[in-house]
PDB file of C-alpha atoms in Angstrom:
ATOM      1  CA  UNK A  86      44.669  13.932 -67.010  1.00 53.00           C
ATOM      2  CA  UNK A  87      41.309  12.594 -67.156  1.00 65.00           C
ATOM      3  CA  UNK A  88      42.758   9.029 -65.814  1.00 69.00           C
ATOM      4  CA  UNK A  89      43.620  10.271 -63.005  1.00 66.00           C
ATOM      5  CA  UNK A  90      40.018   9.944 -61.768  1.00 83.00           C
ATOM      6  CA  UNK A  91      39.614   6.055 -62.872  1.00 91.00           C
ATOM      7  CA  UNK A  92      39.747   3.523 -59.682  1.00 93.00           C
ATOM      8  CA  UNK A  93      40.314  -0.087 -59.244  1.00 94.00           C
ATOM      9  CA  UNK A  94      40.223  -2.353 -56.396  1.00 94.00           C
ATOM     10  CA  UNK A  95      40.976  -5.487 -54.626  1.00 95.00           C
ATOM     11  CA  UNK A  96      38.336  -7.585 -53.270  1.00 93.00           C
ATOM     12  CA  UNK A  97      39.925  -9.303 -50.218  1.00 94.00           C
ATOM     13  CA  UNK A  98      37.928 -12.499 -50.285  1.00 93.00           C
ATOM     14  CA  UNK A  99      38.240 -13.430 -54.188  1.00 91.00           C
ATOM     15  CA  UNK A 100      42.211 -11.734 -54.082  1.00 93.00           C
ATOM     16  CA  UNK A 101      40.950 -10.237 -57.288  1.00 91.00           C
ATOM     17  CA  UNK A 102      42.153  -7.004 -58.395  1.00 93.00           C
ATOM     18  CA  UNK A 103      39.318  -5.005 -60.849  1.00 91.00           C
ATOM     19  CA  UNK A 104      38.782  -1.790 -62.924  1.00 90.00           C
ATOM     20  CA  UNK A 105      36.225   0.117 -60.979  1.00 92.00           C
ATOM     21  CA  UNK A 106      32.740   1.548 -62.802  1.00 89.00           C
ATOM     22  CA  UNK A 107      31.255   2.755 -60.329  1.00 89.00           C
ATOM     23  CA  UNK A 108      30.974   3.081 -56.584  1.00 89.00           C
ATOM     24  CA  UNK A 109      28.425   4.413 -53.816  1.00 91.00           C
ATOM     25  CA  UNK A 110      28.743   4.796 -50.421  1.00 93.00           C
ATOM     26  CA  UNK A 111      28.170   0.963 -49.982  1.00 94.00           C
ATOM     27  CA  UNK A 112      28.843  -0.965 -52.945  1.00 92.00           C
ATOM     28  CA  UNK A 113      31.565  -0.924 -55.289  1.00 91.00           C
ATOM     29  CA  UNK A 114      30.955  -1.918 -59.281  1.00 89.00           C
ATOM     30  CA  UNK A 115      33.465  -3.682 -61.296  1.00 88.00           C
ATOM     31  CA  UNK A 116      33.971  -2.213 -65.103  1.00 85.00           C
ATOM     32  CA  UNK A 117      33.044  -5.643 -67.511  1.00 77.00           C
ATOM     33  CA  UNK A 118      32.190  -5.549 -71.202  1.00 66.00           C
ATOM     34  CA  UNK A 119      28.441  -6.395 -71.066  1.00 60.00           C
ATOM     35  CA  UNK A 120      28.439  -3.905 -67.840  1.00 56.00           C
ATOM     36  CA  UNK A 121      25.982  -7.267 -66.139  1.00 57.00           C
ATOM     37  CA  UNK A 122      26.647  -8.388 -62.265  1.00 59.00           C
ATOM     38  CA  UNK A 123      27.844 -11.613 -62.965  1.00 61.00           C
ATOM     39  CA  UNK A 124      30.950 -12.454 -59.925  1.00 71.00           C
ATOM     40  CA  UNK A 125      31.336 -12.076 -56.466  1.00 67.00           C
ATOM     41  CA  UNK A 126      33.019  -8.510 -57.370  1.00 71.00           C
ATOM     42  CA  UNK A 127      30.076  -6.725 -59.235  1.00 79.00           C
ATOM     43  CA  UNK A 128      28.923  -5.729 -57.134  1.00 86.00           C
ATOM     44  CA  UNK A 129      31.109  -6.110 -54.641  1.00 89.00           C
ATOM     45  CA  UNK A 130      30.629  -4.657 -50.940  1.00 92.00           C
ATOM     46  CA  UNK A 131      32.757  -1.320 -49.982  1.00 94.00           C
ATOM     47  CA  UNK A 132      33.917  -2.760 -46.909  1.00 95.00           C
ATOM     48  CA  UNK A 133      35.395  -5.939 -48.864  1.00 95.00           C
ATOM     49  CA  UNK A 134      37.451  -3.673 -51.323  1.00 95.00           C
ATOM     50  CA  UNK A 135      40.695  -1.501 -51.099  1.00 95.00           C
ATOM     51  CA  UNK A 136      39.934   0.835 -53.135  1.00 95.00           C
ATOM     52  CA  UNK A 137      43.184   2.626 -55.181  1.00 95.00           C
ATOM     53  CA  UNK A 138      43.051   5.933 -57.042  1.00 91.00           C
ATOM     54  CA  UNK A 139      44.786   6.673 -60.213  1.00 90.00           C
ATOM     55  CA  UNK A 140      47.862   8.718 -60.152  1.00 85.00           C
ATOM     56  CA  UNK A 141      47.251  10.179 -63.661  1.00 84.00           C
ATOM     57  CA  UNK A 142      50.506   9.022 -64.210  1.00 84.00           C
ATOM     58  CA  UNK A 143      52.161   6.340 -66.712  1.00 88.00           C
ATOM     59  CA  UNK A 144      55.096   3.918 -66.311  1.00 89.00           C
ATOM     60  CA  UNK A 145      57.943   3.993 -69.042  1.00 89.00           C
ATOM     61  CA  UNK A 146      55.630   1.296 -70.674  1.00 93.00           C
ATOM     62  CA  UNK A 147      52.610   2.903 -70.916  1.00 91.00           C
ATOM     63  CA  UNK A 148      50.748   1.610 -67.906  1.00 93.00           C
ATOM     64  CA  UNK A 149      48.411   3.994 -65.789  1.00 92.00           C
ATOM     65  CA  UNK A 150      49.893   4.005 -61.742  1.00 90.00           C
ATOM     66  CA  UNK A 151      47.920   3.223 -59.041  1.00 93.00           C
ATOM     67  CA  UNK A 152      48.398   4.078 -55.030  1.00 91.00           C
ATOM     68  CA  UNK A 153      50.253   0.415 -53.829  1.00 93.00           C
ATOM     69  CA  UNK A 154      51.528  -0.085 -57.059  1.00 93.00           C
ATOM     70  CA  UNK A 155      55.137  -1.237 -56.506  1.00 92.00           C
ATOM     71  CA  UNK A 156      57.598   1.266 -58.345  1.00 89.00           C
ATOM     72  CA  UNK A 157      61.007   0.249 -59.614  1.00 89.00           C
ATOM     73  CA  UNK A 158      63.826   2.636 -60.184  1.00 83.00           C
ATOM     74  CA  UNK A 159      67.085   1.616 -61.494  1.00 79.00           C
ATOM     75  CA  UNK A 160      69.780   4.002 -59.094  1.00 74.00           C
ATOM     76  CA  UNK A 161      72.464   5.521 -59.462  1.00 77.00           C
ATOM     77  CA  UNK A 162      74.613   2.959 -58.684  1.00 81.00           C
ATOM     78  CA  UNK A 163      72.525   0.546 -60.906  1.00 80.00           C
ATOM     79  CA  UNK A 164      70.624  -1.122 -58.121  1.00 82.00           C
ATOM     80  CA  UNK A 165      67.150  -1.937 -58.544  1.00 84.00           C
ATOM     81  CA  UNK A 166      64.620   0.414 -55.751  1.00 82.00           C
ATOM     82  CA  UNK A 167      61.748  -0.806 -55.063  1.00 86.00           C
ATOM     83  CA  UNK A 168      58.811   1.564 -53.271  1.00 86.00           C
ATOM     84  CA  UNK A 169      55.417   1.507 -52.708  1.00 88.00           C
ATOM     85  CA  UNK A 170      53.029   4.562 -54.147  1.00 87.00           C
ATOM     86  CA  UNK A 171      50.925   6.318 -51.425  1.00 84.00           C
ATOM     87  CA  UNK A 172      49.015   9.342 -51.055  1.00 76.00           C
ATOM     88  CA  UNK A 173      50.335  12.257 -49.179  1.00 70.00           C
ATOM     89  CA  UNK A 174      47.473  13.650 -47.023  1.00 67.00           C
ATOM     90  CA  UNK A 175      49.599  16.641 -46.130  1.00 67.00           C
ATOM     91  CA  UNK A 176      50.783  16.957 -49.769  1.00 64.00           C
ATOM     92  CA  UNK A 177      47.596  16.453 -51.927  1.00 62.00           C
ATOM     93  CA  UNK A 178      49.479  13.741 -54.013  1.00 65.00           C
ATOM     94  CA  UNK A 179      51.523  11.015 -54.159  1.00 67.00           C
ATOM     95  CA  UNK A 180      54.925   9.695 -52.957  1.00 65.00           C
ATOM     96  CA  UNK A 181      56.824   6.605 -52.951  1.00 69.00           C
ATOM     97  CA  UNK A 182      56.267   5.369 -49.938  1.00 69.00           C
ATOM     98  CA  UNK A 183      59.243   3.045 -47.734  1.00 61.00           C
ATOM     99  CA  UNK A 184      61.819   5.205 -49.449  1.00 55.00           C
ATOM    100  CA  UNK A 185      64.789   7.155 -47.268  1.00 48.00           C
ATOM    101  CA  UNK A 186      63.648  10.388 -48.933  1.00 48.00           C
ATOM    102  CA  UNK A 187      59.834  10.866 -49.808  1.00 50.00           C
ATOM    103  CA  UNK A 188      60.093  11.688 -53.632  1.00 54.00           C
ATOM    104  CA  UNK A 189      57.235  13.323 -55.120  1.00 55.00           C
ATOM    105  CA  UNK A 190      55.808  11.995 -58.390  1.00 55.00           C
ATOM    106  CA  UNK A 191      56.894  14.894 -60.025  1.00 53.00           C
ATOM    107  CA  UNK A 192      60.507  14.962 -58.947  1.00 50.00           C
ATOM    108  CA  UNK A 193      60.901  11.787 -61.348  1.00 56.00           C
ATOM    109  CA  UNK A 194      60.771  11.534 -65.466  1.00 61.00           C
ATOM    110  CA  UNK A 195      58.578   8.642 -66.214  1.00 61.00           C
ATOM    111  CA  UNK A 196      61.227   6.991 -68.112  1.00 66.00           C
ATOM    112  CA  UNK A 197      62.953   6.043 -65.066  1.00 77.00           C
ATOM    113  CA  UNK A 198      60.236   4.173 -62.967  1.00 84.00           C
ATOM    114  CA  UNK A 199      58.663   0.834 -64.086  1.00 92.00           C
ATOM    115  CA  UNK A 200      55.555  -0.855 -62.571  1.00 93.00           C
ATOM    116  CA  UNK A 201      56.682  -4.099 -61.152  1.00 95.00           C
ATOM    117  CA  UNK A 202      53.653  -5.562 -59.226  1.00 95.00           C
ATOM    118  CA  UNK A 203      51.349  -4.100 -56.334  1.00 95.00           C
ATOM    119  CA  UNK A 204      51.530  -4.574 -52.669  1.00 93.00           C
ATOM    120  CA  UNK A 205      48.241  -7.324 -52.644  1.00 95.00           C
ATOM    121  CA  UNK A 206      49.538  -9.695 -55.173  1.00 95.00           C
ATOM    122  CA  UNK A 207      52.777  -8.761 -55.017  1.00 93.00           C
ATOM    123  CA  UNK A 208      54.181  -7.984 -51.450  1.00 89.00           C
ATOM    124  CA  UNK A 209      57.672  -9.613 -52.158  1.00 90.00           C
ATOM    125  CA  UNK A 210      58.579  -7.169 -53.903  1.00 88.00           C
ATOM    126  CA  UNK A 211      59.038  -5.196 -51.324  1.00 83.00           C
ATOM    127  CA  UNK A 212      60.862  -7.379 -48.911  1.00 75.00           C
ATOM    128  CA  UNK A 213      63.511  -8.073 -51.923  1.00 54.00           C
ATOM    129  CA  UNK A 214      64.189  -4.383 -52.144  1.00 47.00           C
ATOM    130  CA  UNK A 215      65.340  -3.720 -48.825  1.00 47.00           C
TER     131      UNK A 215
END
């Protein structure tokens, strides 16, 4: 469960989507190889990031979820659902958000959800869903 302490974020001016090092109150440090400050993101300023927790959770592939990772779920009736991931305040964890019913993480097996994109590079997603 240690991942689910690992961050990443998108810097709105570049549209660039990185692992997060490290982060303090007013910058935000993308994780590179050679750990040097070499692009616009590293360091990046806080208030030019959307920063995105870690779920601690994996995909049916393997890959660690993210808040406003997009989520697909084959249904019942074989249709492809699409939702958002977002933190519950009131819960202390995370839902899929735009769905009818707010599912908890835990409710599903991860062999049933797939990452598909995230809501910064891949809004459309969303909008094909519904």
């Amino acid at each position: 469960m240690r991942d689910r302490f690992k961050f990443r974020a998108w810097h709105k001016p570049t549209k660039k989507m990185f692992e997060v090092h490290c982060l303090t109150d007013k910058e935000v440090f993308e994780n590179t190889l050679d750990g040097v400050g070499t692009s616009p993101t590293n360091p990046a300023n806080m208030k030019d990031c959307v920063l995105m927790q870690c779920t601690g959770l994996k995909d049916k592939n393997g890959n660690l979820i993210y808040e406003n990772d997009i989520i697909e779920i084959i249904g019942n009736s074989g249709k492809k659902l699409h939702f958002r991931v977002a933190v519950s305040d009131r819960n202390c964890g995370y839902y899929f958000m735009d769905s009818p019913i707010s599912y908890s993480f835990d409710f599903f097996d991860s062999h049933l959800y797939e990452i598909v994109g995230n809501i910064h590079e891949n809004p459309e997603l969303l909008e094909v869903a519904k």
